[in-house]
XYZ file of C-alpha atoms in Angstrom:
600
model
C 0.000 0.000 0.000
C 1.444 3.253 -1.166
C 1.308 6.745 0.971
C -1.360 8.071 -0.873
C -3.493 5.145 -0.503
C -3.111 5.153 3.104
C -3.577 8.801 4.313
C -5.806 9.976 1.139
C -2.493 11.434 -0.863
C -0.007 13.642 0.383
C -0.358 16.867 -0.228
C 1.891 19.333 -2.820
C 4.730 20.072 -2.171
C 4.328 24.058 -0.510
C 1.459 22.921 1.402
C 1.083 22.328 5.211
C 0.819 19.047 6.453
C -2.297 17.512 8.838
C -1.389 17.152 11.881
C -0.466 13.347 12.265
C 1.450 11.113 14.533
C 2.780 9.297 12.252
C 6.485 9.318 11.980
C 8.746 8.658 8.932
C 12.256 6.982 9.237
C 15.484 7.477 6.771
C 18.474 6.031 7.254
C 21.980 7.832 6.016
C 25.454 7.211 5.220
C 28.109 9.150 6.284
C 28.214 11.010 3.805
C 24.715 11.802 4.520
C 23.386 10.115 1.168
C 20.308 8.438 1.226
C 20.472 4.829 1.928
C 16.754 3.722 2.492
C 13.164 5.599 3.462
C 10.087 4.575 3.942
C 6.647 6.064 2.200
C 5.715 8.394 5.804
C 9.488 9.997 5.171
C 8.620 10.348 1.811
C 5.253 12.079 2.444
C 6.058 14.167 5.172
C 8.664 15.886 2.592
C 6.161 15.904 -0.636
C 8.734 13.572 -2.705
C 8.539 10.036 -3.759
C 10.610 8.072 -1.704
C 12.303 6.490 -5.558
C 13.419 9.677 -6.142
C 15.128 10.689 -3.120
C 17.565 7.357 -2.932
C 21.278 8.317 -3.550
C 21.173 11.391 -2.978
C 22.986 13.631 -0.943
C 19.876 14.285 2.476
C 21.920 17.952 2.741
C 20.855 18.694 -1.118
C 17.680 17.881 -0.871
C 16.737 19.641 2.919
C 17.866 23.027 4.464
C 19.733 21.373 7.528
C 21.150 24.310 8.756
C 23.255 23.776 11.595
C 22.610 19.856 11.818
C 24.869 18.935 9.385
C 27.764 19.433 11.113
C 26.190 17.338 14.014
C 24.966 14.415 11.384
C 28.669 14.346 10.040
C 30.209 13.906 13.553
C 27.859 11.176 14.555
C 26.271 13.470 17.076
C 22.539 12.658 18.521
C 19.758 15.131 19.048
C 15.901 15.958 19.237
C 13.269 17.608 18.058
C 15.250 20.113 15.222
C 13.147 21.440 12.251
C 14.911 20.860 9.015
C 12.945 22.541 5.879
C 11.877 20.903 2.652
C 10.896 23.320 0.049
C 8.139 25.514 2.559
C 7.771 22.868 4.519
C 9.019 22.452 8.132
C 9.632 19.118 9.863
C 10.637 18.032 13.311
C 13.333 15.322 13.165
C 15.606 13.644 15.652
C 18.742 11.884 14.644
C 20.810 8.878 15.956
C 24.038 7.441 14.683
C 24.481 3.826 14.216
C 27.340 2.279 15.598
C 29.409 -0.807 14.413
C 32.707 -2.062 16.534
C 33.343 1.965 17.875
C 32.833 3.841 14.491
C 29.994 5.369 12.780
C 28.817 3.729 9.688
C 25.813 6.369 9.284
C 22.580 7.159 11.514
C 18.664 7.550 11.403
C 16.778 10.292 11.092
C 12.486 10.387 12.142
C 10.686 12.569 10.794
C 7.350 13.979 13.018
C 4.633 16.457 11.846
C 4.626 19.320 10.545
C 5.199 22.037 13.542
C 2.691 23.992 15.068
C 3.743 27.238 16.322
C 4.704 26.484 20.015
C 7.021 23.806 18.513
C 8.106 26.323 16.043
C 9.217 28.487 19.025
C 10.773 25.394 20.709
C 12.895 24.468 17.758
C 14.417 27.764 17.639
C 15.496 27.838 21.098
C 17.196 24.906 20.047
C 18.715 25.885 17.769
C 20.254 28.876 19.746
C 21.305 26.509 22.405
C 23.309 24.485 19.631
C 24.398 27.704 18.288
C 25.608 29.175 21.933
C 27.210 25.662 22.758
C 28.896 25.192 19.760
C 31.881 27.501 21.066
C 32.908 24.804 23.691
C 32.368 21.577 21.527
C 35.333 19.078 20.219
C 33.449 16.690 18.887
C 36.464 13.978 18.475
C 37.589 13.655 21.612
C 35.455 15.360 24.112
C 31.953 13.517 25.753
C 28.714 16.095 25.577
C 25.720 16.309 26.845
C 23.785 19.405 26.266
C 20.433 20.305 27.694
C 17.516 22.671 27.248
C 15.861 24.829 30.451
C 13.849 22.283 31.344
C 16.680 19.808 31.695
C 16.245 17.784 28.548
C 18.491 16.505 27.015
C 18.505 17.902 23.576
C 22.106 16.680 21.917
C 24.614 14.071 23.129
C 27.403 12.161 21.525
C 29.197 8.846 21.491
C 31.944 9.730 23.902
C 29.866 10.632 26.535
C 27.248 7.643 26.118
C 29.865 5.391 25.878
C 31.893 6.448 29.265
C 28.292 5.545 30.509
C 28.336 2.002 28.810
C 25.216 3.204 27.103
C 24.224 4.540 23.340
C 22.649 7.969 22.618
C 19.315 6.274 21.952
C 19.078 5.764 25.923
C 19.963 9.025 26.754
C 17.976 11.467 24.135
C 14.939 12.819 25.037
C 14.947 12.240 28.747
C 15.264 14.558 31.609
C 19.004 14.632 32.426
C 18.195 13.571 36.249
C 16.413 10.477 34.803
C 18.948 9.858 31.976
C 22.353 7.994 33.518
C 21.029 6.522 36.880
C 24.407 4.685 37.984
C 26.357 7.719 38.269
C 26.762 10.616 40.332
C 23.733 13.391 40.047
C 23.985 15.783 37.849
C 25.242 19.505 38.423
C 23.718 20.771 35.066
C 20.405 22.152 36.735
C 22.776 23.885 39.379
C 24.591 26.202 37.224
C 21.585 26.932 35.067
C 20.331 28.673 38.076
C 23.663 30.463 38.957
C 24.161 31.021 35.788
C 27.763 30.461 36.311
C 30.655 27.903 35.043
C 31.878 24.770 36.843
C 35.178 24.908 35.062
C 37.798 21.429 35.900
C 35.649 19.596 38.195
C 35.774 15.897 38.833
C 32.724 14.216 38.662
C 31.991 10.227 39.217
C 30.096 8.655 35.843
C 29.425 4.804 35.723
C 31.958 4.303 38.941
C 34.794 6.206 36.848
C 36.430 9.680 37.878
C 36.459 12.152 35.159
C 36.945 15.240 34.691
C 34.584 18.026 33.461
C 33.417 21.249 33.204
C 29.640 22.508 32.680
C 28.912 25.927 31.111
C 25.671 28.171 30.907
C 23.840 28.821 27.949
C 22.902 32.517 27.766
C 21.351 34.295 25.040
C 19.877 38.205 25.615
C 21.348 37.679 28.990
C 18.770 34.684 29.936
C 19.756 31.220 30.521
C 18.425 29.020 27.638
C 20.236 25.478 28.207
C 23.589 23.738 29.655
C 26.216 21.760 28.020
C 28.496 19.655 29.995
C 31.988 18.534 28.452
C 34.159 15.854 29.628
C 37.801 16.608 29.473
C 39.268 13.702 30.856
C 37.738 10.300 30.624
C 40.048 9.201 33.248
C 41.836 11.641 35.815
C 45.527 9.827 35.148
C 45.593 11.423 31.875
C 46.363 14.966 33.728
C 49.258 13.665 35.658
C 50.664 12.253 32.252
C 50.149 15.714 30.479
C 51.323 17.573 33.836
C 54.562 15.477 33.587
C 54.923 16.277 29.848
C 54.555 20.110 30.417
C 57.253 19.634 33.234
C 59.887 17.873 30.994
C 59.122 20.416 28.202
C 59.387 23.516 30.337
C 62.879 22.160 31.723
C 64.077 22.379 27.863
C 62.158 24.667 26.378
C 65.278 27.281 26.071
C 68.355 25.158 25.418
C 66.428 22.506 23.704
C 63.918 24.197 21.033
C 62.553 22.246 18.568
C 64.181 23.628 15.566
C 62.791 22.495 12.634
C 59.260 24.088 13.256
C 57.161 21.497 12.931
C 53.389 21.035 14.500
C 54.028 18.564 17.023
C 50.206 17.560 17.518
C 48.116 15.368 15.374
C 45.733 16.667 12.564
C 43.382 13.690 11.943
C 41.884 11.078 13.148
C 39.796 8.066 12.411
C 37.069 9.736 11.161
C 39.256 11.790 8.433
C 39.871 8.482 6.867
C 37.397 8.346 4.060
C 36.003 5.419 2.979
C 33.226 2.520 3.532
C 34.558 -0.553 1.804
C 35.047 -3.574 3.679
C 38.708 -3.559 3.338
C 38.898 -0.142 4.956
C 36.865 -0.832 7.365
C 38.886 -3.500 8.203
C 42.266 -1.395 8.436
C 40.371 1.054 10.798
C 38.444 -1.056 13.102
C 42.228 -2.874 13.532
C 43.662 0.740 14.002
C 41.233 1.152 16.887
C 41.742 -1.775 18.593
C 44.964 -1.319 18.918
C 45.571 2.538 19.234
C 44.370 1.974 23.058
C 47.565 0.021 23.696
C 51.167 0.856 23.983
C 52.828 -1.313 21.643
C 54.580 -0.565 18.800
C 52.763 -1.014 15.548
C 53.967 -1.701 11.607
C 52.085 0.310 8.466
C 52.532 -1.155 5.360
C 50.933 -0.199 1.783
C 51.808 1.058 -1.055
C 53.185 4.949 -1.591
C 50.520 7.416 -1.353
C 47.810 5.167 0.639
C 47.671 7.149 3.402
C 49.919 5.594 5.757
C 50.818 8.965 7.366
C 47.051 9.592 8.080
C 46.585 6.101 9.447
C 49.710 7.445 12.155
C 47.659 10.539 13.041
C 44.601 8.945 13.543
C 46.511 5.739 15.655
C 47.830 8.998 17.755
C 44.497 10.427 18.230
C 42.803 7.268 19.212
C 45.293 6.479 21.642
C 45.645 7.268 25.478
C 48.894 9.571 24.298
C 46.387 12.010 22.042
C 47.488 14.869 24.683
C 50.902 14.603 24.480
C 53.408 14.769 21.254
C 53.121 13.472 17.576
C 56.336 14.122 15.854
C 57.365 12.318 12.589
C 60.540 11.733 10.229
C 60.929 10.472 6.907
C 64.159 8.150 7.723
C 64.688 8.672 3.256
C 64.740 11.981 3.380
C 67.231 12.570 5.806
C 71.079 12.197 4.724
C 72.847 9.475 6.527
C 75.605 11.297 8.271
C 72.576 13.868 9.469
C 70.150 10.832 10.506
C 71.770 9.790 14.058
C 71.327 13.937 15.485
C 68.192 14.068 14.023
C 66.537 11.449 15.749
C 68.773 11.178 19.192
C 69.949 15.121 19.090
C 73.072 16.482 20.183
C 75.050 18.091 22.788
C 77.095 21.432 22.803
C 80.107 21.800 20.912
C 79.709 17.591 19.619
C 80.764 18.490 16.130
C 81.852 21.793 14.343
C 78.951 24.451 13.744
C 76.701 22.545 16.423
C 74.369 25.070 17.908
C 74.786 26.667 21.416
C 73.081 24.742 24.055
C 72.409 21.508 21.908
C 69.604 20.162 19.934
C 67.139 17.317 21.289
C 66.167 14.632 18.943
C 62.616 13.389 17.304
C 62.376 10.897 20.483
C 62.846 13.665 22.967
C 60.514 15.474 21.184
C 58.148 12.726 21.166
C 58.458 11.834 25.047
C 55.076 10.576 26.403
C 53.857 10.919 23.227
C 54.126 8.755 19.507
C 57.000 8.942 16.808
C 55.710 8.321 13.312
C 58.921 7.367 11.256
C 58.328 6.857 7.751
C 60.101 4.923 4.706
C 61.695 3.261 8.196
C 62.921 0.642 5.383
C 65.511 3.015 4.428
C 67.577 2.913 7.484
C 71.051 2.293 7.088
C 72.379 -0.771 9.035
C 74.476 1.216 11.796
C 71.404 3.213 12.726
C 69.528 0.304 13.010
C 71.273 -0.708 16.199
C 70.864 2.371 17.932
C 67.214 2.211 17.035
C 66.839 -1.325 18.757
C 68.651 -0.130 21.615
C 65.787 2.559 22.061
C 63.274 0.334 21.663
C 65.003 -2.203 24.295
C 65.871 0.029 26.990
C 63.561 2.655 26.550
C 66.879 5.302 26.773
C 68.889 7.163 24.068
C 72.543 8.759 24.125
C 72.893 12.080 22.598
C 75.638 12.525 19.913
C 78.332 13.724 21.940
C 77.203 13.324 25.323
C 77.584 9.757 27.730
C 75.073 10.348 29.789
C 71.855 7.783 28.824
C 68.278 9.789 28.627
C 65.084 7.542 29.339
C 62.265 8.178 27.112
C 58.555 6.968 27.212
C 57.043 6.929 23.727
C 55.148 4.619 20.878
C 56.871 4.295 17.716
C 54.730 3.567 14.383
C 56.980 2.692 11.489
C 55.600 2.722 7.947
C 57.127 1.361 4.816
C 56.118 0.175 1.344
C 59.277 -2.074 0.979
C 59.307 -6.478 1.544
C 61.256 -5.874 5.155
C 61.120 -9.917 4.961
C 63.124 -9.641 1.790
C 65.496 -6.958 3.041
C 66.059 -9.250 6.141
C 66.904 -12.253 4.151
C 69.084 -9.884 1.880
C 70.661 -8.545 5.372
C 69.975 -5.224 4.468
C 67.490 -4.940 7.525
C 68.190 -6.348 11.004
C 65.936 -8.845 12.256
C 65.544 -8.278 15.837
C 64.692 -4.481 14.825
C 62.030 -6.031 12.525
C 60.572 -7.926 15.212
C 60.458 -5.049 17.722
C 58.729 -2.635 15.458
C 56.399 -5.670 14.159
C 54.448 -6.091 17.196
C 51.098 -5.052 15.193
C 50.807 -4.507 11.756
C 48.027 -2.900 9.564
C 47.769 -3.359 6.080
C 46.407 -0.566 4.439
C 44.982 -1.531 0.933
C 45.604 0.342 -1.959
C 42.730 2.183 -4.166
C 42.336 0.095 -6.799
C 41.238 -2.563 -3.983
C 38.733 -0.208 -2.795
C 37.468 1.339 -5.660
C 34.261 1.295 -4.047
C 35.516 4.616 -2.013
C 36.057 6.470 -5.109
C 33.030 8.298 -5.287
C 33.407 9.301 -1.395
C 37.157 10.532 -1.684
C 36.573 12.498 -4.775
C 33.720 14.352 -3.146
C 35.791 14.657 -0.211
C 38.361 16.304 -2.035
C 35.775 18.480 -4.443
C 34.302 19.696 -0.840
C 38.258 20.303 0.118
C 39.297 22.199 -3.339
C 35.389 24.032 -3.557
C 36.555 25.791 -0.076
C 40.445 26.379 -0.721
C 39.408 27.982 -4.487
C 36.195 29.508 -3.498
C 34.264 27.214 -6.330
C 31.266 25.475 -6.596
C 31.925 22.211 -8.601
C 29.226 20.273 -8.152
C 30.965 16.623 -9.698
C 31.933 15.055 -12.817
C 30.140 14.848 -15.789
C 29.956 10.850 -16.845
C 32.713 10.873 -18.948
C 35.383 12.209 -16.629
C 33.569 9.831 -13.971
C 34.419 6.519 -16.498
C 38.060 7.686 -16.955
C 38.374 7.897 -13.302
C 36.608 4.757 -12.192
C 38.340 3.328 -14.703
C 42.176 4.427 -14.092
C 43.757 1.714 -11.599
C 45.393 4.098 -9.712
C 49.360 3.174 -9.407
C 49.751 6.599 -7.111
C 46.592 5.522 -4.854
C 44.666 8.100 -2.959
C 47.543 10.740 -3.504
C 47.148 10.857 -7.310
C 43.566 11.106 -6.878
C 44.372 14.076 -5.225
C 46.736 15.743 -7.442
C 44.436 14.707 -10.407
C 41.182 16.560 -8.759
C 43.493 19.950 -7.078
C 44.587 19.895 -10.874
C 41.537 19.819 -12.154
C 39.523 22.691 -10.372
C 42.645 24.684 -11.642
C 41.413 24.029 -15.481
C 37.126 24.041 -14.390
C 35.096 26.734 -14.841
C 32.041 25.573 -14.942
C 29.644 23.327 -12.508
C 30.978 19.827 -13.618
C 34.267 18.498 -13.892
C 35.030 17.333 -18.081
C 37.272 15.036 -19.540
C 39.212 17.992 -21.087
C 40.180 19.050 -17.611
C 42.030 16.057 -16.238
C 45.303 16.400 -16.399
C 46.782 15.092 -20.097
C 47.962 11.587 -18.681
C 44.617 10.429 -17.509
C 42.766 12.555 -20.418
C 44.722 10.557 -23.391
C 43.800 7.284 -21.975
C 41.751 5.049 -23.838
C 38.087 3.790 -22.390
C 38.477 -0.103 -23.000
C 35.171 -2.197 -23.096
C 35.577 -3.439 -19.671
C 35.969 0.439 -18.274
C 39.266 0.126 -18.147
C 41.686 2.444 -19.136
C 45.378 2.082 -20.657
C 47.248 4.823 -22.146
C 47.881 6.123 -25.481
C 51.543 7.420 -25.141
C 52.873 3.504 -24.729
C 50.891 1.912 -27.839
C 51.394 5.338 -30.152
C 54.367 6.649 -29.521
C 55.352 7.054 -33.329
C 52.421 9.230 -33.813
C 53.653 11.436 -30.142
C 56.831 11.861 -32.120
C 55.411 13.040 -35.135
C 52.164 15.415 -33.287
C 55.481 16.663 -31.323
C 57.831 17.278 -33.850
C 58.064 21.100 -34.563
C 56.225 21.980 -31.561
C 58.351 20.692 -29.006
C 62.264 20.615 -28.644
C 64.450 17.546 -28.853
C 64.782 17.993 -24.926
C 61.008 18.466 -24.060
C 60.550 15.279 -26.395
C 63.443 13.224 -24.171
C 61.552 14.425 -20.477
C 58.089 13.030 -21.773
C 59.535 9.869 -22.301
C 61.913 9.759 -18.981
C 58.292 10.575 -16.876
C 57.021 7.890 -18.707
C 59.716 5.684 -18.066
C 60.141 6.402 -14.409
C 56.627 6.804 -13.465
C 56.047 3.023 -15.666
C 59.195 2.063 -13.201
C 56.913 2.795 -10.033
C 53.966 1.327 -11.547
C 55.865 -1.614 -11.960
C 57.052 -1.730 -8.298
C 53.806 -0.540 -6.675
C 55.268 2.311 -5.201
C 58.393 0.454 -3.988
C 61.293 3.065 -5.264
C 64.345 1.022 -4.290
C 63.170 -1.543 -6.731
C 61.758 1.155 -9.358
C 65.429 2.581 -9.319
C 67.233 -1.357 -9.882
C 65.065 -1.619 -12.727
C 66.148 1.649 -14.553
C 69.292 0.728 -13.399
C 69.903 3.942 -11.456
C 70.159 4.819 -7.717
C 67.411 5.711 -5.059
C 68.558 9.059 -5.177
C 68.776 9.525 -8.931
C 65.039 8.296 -8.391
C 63.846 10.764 -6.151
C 65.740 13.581 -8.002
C 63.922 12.501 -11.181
C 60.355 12.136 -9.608
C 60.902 15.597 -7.721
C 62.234 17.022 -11.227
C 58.689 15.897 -13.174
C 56.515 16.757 -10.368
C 57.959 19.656 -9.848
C 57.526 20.628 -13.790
C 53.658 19.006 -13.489
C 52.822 21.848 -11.066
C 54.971 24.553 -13.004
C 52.508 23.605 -16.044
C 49.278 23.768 -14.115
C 50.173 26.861 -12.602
């Protein structure tokens, strides 16, 4: 039985609903498409419920500031999105899976009278004045309205309470978390004043929290409470770390510059495939321990972001993330870098020393990349940190104990390199406690559509643009493309492309030229025209471009084919063009550096 046939027809869209108690359910991704309705949702918005699946709930409904909330898996009730002229009550719930939000569901009530009308909007000023103190990844909230309702919570907080958001929504905040000690909210939305670094007992654990007013035209309008700590031993680990760093903070500066906090976390790792999944339900299970733990995948498959987000899921997420490229560093530089130096150890060495990426990292998580790359004699010095938990500064005797989690990444065969005794096994054991396999795009090509609107949303922001997609032939190349440079070419090929766009819809014509001269094969898949026509390159180039232009098209080819080839792995890209790892790197720099040069 249809909608129509069981309510008499919905009306137009424009027109007001009945009033009805009825209640329509969707259920979203998290990208907030549409994953299933049923006919109520469907009438209660004026649109067949056909039409509406797959697309984007934002594009179809003014959500105002809910979209941020939906996004960060964050419950609430009774908030009027708009449909056209129409006005509907909805709350929303994630759904949970093994810690991480795999979308929610949103019900859909009436259309609002004009007391809930009123209601609604003093909601939405209570989200609006609460919004200042919210960090939705780490920190549990609770906020709640006048009457002591609980109007918004999220998964931190209902967790800490062994409990889901469903329980707790709706219900006066007295009634809503029995086993735990009673609430304060009530009490400062009578003072009117902030409870700022109390500790407070929840579920038979000591936290700690502060509760702020909400106060709009000088009247109180709602609460929010925000737990800082979900366990009080996390502030004598950061007071320790504050300590150490004040001690140093003259003589021991951290001189390269660099952000020594994470940037992501789980939930900045795009993607719903099952392999995915996998990787980050693994990266949460372990992130909670202190062992050290092994990335591998391919080059540009996110390994770095995997690091963050292991950082930011951990019980260290307070104190430093520092990483190192162990590649990019030259050998005779590698040993200060990592274990810093004293005064006066070598000619030109600064006043007062240097301390090293461990120091840096104390209490906190190193993140050394390419760690395949190590030479030999470092090696040891590595596995002696790892041992005894203590480095030696170059030129200085005295041993220095540090506390911290190392993550190691690589896209080289350590197994290999251990056979070959190019990589010491007992290091490859210590830094193999857990590893997590990261799979490369072309396994998960199921995620494609979700990272390139990720990165469209990215670019549409950083070049003030509205670019609304791809037009379907742009979408074939890229679905069909396999992807040798992984999520990081996808990237680079969609940043390129809103350089060259000026329209709504990304076109085949504004890829860049490698992926536009590739040839759409039967089975979607692409291959390229510069290997299988390279007589007629010659000739179309001939007279337009010099011998030397001519000679760098076919070394990118050559070298990039030579990565391909080794899936990223560029000590074996560089054996088979016969060159060395440096020579590589100089090369690929040289041809991306001339890529952006062109696009600019």
């Amino acid at each position: 039985m249809n909608c129509s046939e069981k309510r008499g027809g919905c009306p137009p869209r424009g027109e007001s609903l009945s009033a009805s108690d009825e209640i329509g359910f969707i259920r979203l991704d998290t990208g907030l498409g549409i994953v299933s309705l049923d006919e109520q949702a469907g009438c209660l918005m004026g649109l067949s419920p056909e039409t509406l699946l797959g697309q984007r709930f934002d594009a179809v409904a003014d959500l105002a500031n809910m979209s941020n909330l939906i996004k960060n898996g964050i419950s609430f009730s009774n908030q009027v999105i708009t449909v056209g002229s129409r006005r509907i009550v909805c709350n929303y719930v994630p759904i949970v899976e093994d810690d991480l939000v795999v979308g929610g569901t949103l019900s859909l009530h009436k259309a609002l009278h004009e007391d809930v009308a009123t209601s609604s909007d003093e909601l939405k000023e209570i989200l609006r004045s609460a919004n200042a103190f919210m960090n939705y990844d780490h920190d549990g909230i609770i906020v709640v309205d006048r009457d002591g309702i609980v109007v918004l919570v999220n998964q931190a907080f209902a967790k800490l309470l062994d409990s889901n958001p469903q329980a707790i929504i709706g219900k006066h905040v007295d009634k809503a978390y029995l086993d735990s000690q009673p609430s304060h909210l009530s009490t400062v939305m009578e003072t009117g004043k902030p409870e700022i670094g109390i500790t407070h007992y929840f579920n038979g654990k000591q936290v700690y929290a502060s509760r702020f007013p909400l106060i709009k035209d000088g009247k109180v309008i709602g609460c929010m409470g925000k737990i800082l700590f979900n366990d009080v031993r996390e502030i004598g680990r950061i007071a320790n770390h504050l300590r150490a760093s004040s001690a140093t903070r003259e003589p021991r500066r951290n001189v390269t510059g660099e952000e020594s906090l994470f940037k992501y976390d789980v939930n900045s790792i795009v993607g719903q495939s099952r392999k995915i999944t996998e990787s980050k339900e693994t990266l949460l299970r372990v992130a909670q321990k202190n062992s050290n733990v092994l990335l591998r995948g391919e080059s540009g498959t996110g390994k770095e972001l995997f690091a963050h987000a292991l950082h930011a899921a951990s019980s260290r997420r307070y104190a430093p993330f520092v990483k190192m490229n162990c590649a990019a560093i030259p050998e005779h530089l590698l040993e200060s870098e990592l274990f810093g130096y004293a005064e006066g150890a070598f000619t030109g060495a600064r006043r007062g020393g240097q301390i090293g990426k461990f120091e840096q990292a104390h209490t906190g998580t190193i993140f050394l990349d390419e760690i395949g790359d190590m030479p030999l004699y470092m090696q040891a010095k590595m596995l002696r940190v790892l041992q005894e938990k203590e480095l030696t500064q170059l030129g200085c005797t005295t041993p220095k104990a540090v506390d911290v989690r190392v993550v190691a990444a690589t896209n080289s065969n350590l197994e290999q390199l251990v056979v070959e005794g190019k990589f010491r096994e007992d290091l490859y054991y210590r830094l193999k406690v857990v590893t997590i396999s990261i799979p490369p795009l072309r396994d998960r090509m199921e995620d494609i559509y979700s990272l390139t609107k990720s990165f469209i949303d990215q670019f549409n922001s950083e070049f003030g643009l509205h670019v609304k997609g791809l037009d379907p032939e742009a979408w074939a190349t890229i679905k069909g493309h396999v992807w040798p440079g992984n999520i990081r070419e996808l990237r680079n090929v969609i940043e390129s492309s809103f350089n060259l766009v000026t329209g709504p819809l990304i076109g085949r014509k504004h890829l860049p030229e490698k992926l536009a001269n590739l040839i759409l094969r039967d089975d979607n898949r692409t291959e390229s025209a510069s290997h299988h026509n390279i007589e007629d390159y010659i000739t179309a180039s001939l007279g337009k471009k010099n011998l030397n232009q001519i000679m760098d098209d076919f070394e990118k080819v050559l070298v990039t084919t030579a990565v391909e080839l080794s899936q990223g792995n560029k000590l074996q890209a560089a054996r088979i063009l016969g060159i060395s790892r440096q020579w590589l790197y100089r090369k690929l720099q040289k041809h991306n550096e001339k890529d952006d040069s062109d696009r600019s």
